[in-house]
CSV table of C-alpha atoms and ligand atoms in Angstrom, one decimal:
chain,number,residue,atom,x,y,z
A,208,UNK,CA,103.0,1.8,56.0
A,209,UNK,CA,106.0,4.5,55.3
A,210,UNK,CA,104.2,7.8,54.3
A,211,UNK,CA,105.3,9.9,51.7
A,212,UNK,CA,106.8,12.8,53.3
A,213,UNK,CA,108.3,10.8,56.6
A,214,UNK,CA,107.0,11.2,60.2
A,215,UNK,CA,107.1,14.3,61.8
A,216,UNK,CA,106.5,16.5,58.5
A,217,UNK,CA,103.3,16.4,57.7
A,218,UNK,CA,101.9,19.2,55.4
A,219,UNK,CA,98.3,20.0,54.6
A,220,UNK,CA,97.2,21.0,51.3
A,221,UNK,CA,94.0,22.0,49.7
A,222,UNK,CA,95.4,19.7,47.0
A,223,UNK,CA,95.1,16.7,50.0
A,224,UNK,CA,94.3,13.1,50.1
A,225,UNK,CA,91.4,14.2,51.6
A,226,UNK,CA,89.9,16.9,49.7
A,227,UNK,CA,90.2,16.3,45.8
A,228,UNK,CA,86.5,15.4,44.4
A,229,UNK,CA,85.7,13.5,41.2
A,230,UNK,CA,85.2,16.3,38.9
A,231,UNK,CA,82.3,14.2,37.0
A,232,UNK,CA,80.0,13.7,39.9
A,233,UNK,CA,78.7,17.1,39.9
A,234,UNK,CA,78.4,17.0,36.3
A,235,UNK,CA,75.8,14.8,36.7
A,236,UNK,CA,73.8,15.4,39.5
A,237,UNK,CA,69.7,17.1,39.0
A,238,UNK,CA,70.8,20.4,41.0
A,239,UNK,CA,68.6,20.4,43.6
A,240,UNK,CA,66.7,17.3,42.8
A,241,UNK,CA,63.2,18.1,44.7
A,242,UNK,CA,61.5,15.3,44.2
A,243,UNK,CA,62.7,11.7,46.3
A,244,UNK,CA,65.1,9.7,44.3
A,245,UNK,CA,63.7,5.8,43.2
A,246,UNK,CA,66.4,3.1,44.6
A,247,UNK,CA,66.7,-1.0,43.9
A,248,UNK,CA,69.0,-2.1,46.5
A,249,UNK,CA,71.2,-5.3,45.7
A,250,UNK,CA,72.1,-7.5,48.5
A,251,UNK,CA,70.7,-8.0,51.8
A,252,UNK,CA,73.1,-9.3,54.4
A,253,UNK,CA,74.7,-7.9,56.7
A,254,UNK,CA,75.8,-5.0,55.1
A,255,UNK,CA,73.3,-4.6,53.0
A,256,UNK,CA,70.1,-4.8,55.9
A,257,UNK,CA,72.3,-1.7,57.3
A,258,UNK,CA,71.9,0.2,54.5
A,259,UNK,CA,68.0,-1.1,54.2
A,260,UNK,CA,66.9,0.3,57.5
A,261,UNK,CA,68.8,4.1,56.5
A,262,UNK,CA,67.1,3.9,53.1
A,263,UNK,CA,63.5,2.8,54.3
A,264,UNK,CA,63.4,5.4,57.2
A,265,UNK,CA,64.9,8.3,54.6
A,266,UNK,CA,62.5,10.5,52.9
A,267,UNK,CA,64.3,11.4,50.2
A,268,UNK,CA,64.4,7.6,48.9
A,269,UNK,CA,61.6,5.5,47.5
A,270,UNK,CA,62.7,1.7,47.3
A,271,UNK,CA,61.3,0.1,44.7
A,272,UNK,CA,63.0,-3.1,44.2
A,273,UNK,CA,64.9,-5.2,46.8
A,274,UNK,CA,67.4,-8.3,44.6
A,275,UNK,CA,68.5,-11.1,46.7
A,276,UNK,CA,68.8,-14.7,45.9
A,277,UNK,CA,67.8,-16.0,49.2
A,278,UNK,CA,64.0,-16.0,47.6
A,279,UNK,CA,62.7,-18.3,51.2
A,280,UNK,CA,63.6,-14.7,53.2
A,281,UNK,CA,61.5,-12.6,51.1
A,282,UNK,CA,58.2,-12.9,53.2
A,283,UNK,CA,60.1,-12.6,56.3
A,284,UNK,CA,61.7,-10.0,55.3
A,285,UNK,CA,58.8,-8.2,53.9
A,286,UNK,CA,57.1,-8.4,57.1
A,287,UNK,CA,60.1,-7.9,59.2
A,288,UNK,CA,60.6,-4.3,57.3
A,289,UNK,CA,57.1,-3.4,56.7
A,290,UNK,CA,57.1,-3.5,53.6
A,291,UNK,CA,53.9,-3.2,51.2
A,292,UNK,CA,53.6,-4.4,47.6
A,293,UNK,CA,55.6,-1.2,45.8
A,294,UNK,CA,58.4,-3.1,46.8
A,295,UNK,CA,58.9,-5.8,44.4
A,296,UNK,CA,61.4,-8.5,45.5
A,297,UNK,CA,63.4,-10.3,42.5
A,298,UNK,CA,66.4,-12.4,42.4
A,299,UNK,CA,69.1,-11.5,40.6
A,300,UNK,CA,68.2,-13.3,37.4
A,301,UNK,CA,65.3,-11.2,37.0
A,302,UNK,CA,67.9,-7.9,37.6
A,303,UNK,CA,67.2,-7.0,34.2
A,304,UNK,CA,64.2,-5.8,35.0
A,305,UNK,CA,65.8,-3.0,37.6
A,306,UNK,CA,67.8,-2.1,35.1
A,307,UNK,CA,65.7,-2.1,32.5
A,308,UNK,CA,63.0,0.7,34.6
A,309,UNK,CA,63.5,4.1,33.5
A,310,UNK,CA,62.3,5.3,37.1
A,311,UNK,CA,64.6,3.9,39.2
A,312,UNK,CA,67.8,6.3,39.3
A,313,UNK,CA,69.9,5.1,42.2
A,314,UNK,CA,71.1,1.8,42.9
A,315,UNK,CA,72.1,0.2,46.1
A,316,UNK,CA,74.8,-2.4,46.3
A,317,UNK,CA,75.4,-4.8,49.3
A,318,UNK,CA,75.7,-8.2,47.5
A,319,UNK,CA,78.8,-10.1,47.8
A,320,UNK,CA,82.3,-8.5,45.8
A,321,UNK,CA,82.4,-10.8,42.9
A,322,UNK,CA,79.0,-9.6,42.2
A,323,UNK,CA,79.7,-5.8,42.4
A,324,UNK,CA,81.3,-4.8,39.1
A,325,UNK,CA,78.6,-6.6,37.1
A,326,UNK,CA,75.9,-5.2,39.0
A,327,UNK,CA,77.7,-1.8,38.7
A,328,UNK,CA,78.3,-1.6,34.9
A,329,UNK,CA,74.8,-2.7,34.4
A,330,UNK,CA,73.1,-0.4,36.6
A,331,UNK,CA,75.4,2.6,35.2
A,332,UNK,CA,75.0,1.8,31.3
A,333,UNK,CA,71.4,2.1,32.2
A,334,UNK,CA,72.1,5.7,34.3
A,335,UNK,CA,71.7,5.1,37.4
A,336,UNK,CA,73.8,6.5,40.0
A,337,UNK,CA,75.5,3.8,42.3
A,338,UNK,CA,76.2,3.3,45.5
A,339,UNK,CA,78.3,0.5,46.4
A,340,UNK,CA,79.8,-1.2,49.3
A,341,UNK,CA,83.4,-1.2,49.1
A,342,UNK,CA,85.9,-2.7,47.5
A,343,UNK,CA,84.0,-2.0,44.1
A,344,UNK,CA,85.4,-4.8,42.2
A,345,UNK,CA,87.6,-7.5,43.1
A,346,UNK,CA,91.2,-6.0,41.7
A,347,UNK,CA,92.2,-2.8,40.2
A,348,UNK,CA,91.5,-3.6,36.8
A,349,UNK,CA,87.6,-4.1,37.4
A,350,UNK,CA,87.5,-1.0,39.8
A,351,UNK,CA,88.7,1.0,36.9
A,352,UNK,CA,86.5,-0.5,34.0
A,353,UNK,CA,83.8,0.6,36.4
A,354,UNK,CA,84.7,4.3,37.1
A,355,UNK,CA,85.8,4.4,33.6
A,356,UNK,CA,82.1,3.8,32.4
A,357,UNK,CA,80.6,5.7,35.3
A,358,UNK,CA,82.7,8.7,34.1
A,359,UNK,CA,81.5,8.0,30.1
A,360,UNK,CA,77.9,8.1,31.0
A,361,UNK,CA,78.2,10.8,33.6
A,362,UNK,CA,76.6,8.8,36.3
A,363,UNK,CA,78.0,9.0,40.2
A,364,UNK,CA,79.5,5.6,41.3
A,365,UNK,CA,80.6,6.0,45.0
A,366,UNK,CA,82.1,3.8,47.2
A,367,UNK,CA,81.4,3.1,50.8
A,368,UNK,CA,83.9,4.0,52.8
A,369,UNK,CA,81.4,4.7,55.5
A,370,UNK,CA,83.9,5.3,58.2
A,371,UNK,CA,84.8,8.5,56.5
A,372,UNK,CA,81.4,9.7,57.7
A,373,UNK,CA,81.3,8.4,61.5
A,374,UNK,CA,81.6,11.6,63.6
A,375,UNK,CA,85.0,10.1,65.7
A,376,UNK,CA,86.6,9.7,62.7
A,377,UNK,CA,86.1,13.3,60.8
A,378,UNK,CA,86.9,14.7,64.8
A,379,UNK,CA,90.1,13.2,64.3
A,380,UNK,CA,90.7,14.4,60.9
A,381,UNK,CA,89.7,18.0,61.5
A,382,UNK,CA,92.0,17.8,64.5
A,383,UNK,CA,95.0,16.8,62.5
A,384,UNK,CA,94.0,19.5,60.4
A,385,UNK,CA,93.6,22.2,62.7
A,386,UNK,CA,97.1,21.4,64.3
A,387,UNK,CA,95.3,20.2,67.8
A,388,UNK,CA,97.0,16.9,67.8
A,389,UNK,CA,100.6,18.6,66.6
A,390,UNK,CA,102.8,16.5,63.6
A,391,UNK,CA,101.6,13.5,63.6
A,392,UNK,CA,104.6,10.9,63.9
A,393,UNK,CA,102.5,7.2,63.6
A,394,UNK,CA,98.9,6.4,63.3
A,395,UNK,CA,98.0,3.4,65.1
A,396,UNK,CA,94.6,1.6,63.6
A,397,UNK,CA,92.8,-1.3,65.6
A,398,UNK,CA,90.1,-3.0,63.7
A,399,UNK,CA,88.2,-5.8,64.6
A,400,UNK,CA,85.7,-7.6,62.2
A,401,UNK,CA,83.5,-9.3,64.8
A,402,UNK,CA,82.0,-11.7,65.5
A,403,UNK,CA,83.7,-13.9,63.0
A,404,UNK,CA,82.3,-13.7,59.9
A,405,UNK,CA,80.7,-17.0,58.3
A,406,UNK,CA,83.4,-19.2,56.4
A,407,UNK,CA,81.3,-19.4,53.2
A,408,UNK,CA,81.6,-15.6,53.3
A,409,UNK,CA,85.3,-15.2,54.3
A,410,UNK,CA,85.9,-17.0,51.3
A,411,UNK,CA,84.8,-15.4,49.0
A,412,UNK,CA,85.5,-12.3,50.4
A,413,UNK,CA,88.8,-11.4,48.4
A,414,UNK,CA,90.5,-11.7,51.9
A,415,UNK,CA,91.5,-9.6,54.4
A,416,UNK,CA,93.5,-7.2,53.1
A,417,UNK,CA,90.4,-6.4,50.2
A,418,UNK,CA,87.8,-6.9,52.5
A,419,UNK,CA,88.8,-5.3,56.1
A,420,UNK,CA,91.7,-3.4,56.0
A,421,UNK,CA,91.1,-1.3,53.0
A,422,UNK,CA,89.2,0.5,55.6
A,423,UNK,CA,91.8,1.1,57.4
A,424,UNK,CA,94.5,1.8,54.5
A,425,UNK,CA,91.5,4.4,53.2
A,426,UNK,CA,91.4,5.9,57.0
A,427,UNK,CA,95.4,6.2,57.3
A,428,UNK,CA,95.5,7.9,54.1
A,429,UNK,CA,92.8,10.2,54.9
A,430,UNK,CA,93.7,11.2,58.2
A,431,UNK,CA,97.0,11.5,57.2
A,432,UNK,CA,96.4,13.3,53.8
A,433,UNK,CA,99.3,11.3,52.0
A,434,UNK,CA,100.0,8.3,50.1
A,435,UNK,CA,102.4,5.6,51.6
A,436,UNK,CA,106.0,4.6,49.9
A,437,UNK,CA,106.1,0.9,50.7
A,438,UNK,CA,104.4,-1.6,52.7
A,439,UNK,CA,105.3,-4.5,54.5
A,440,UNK,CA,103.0,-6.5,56.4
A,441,UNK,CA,102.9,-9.5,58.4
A,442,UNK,CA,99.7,-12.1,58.8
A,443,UNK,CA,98.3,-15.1,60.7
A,444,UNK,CA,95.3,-17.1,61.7
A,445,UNK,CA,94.8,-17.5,64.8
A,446,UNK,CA,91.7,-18.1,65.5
A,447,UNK,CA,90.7,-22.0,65.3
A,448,UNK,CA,87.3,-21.0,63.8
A,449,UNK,CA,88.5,-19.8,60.2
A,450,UNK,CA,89.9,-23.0,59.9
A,451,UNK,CA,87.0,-25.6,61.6
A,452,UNK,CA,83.8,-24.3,60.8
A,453,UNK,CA,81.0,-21.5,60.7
A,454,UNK,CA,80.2,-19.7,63.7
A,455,UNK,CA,77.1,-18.4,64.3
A,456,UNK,CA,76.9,-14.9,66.6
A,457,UNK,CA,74.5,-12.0,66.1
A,458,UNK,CA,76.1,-8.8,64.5
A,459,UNK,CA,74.5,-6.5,66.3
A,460,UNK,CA,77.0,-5.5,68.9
A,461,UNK,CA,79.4,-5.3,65.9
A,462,UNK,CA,80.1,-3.0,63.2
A,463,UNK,CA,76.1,-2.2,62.4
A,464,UNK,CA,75.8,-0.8,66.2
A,465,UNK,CA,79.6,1.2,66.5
A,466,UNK,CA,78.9,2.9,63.4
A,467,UNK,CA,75.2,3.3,63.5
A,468,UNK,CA,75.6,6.9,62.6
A,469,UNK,CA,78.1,6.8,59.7
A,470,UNK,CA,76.5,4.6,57.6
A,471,UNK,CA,73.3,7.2,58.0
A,472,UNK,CA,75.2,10.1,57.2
A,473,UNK,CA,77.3,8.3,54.3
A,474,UNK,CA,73.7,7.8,52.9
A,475,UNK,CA,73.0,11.2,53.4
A,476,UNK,CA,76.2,12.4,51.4
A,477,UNK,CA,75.2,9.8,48.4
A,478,UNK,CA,71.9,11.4,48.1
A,479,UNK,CA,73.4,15.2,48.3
A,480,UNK,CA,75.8,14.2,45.3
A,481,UNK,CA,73.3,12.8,43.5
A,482,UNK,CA,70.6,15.5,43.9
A,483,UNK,CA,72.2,18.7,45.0
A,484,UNK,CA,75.9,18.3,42.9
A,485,UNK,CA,77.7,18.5,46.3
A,486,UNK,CA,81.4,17.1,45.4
A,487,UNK,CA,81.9,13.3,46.4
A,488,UNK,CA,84.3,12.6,49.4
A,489,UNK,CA,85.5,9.3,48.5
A,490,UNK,CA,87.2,10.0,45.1
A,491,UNK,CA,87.9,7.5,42.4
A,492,UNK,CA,91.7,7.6,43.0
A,493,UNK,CA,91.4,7.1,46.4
A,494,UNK,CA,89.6,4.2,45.8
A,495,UNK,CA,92.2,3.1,43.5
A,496,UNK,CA,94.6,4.1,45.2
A,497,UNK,CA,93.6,1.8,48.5
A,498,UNK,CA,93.3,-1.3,46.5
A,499,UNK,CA,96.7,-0.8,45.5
A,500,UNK,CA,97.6,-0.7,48.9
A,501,UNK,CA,96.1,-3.6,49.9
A,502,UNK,CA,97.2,-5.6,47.2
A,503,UNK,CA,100.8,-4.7,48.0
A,504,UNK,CA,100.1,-5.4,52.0
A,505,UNK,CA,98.6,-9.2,50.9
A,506,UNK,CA,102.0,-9.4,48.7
A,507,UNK,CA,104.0,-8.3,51.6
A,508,UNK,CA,102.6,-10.8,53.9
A,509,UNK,CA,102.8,-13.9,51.3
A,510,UNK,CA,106.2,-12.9,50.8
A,511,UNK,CA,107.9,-11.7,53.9
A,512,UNK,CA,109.6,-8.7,51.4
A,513,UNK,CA,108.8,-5.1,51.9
A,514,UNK,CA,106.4,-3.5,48.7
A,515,UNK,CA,107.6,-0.6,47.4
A,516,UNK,CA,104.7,1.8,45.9
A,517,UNK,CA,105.0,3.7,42.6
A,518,UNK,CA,102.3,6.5,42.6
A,519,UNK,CA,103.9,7.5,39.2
A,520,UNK,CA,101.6,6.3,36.7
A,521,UNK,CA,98.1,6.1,38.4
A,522,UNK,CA,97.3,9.9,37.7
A,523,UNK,CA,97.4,11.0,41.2
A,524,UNK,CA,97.2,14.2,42.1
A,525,UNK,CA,101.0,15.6,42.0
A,526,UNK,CA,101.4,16.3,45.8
A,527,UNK,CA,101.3,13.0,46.5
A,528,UNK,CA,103.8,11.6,43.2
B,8,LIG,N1,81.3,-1.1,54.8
B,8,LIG,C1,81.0,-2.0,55.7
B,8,LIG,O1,81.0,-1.7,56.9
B,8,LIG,C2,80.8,-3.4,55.3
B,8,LIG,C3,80.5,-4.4,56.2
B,8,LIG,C4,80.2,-5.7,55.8
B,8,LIG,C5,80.3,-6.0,54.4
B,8,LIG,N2,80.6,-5.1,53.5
B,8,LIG,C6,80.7,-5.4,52.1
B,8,LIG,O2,79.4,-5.6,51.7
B,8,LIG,C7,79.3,-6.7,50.7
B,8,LIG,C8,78.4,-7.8,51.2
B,8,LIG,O3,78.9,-8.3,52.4
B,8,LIG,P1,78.0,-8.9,53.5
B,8,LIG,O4,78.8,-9.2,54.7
B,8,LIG,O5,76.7,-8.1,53.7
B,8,LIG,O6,77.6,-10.3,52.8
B,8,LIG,P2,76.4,-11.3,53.1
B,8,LIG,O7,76.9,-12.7,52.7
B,8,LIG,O8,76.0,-11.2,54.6
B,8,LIG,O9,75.2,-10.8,52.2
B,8,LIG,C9,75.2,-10.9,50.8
B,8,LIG,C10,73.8,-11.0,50.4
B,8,LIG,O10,73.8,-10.8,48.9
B,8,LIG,C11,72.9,-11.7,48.3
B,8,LIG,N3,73.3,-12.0,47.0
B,8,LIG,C12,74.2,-12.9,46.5
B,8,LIG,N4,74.4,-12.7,45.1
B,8,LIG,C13,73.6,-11.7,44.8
B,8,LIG,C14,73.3,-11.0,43.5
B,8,LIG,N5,73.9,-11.4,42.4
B,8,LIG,N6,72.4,-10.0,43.5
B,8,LIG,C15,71.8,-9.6,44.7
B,8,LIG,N7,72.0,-10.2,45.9
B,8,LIG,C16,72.9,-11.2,45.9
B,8,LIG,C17,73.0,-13.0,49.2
B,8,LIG,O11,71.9,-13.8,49.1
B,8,LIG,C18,73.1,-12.3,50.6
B,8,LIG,O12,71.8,-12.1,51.2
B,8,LIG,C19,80.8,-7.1,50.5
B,8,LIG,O13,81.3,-6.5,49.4
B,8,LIG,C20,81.5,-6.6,51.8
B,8,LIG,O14,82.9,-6.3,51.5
B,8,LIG,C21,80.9,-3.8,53.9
């Protein structure tokens, strides 16, 4: 990615990728909300079990509903996560009935993308603040119907860029920030999503760019505090597996265990948006803004053709125009 103002000259500003909030989200929020928030959480694979084990052992969160449609796990899981019976497992035909409870004021999402901007319109029109697993819809147009209507009913929608809240990461950005690392000339990102995920899931994943890397397009951006100027990327599949079959591995030496502690303090930042009006870190725009990124990386990669980005029109802060 070319940033905007070329290596070697970066500037901070208070203006920065990295700092502007949703100016909504404290609108909302019960300023100091003493009592514990009620959550339904949507979705419990692999990202979503993550964020089951930070909500169960969190005080300031009583679960009330769990929606999955795997219904043959729900005893399992029940006595896997000791639960007791005010946890109430539907399926999501039934999710009418977590939207429809007046005490239930956050929702969880970790159910698979297509699923997200239904789940998150519903849960919102019925004001509940959201917390969803990234990307929150599956193209820009969706993403923006759903911060549109977050905005309209004054509810928090926040999306889970958890490695914004894993303690290497913000190290690195309050060193680029405090000068300890001098201008930075390139940012080099390695991610890995490992082991492979299933084949029934990288399908309908939106792909790689939507799916993996907008982590890493969110983490350049943020690091860097700017916007880039074109893309090009390059792609291949190696690996025999995406094409022949499912593989089987357990995740735990994977993402769940390297960032045990972001995903527990991205909870933590939810819950202080929602009940003490803190500003959210993970803005709308930048949201936006990364799935424009990775769409123009996936067209840069079909194409072989660089993808020159227009910041012109998507009411970004003016730094970064
Ligand atoms: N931030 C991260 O580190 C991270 C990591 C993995 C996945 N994700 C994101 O989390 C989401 C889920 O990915 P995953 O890997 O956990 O998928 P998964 O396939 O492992 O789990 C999805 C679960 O959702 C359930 N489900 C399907 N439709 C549903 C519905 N309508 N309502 C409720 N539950 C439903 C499925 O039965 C399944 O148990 C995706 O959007 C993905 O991009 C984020």
């Amino acid at each position: 990615m070319e940033l905007s103002h070329g290596p070697g000259v970066y500037k901070y500003s208070h203006k920065s990728y990295s700092s502007q909030s949703d100016s909504w989200s404290s609108r909302v929020s019960l300023n100091s909300w003493a009592a514990p928030v009620v959550g339904a959480i949507f979705g419990l694979g692999r990202a979503g079990s993550i964020h089951l084990s930070n909500i169960i052992g969190n005080p300031r969160v009583i679960l009330k509903y769990i929606v999955d449609d795997r219904s043959e796990r729900f005893a399992e899981l029940k006595d896997y996560w000791k639960l007791d019976n005010s946890v109430t497992f539907l399926t999501s035909k039934d999710s009418e009935k977590v939207y429809k409870d007046k005490s239930v004021n956050v929702v969880f999402i970790g159910s698979p993308t297509w699923t997200h901007e239904d789940i998150v319109v519903n849960s919102i029109n019925n004001n509940k603040h959201v917390y969803c697993e990234k990307p929150i819809a599956e193209n820009i147009e969706d993403t923006k119907k759903c911060y549109e209507t977050a905005k309209a009913k004054g509810c928090t929608l926040f999306a889970a860029f958890n490695r914004r809240f894993d303690p290497a990461y913000s190290g690195l950005w309050q060193r680029v920030r405090n000068g300890d690392v001098g201008h930075v000339q390139i940012l080099k990102v390695t991610a890995r999503d490992s082991p492979l995920p299933s084949i029934p899931y990288l399908q309908t994943s939106g792909g790689v760019f939507h799916d993996c890397l907008v982590h890493d397009f969110d983490m350049a951006c943020w690091v860097l505090g700017e916007l880039p100027t074109r893309v090009q990327a390059t792609a291949a599949a190696l690996i025999p597996e995406v094409k022949e079959g499912i593989k089987q591995t357990p995740i735990f030496y994977s993402f769940p265990s390297r960032y045990r502690l972001a995903y527990k303090y991205e909870l933590e930042h939810f819950l202080d948006v929602v009940m003490n009006g803190e500003p959210m870190k993970v803005t709308s725009w930048q949201t936006l803004a990364v799935s424009k990124i990775a769409t123009a990386a996936e067209k840069s990669a079909r194409t072989g053709q660089t993808v020159e980005l227009d910041w012109t029109k998507d009411g970004i802060p003016a730094i970064y125009s």
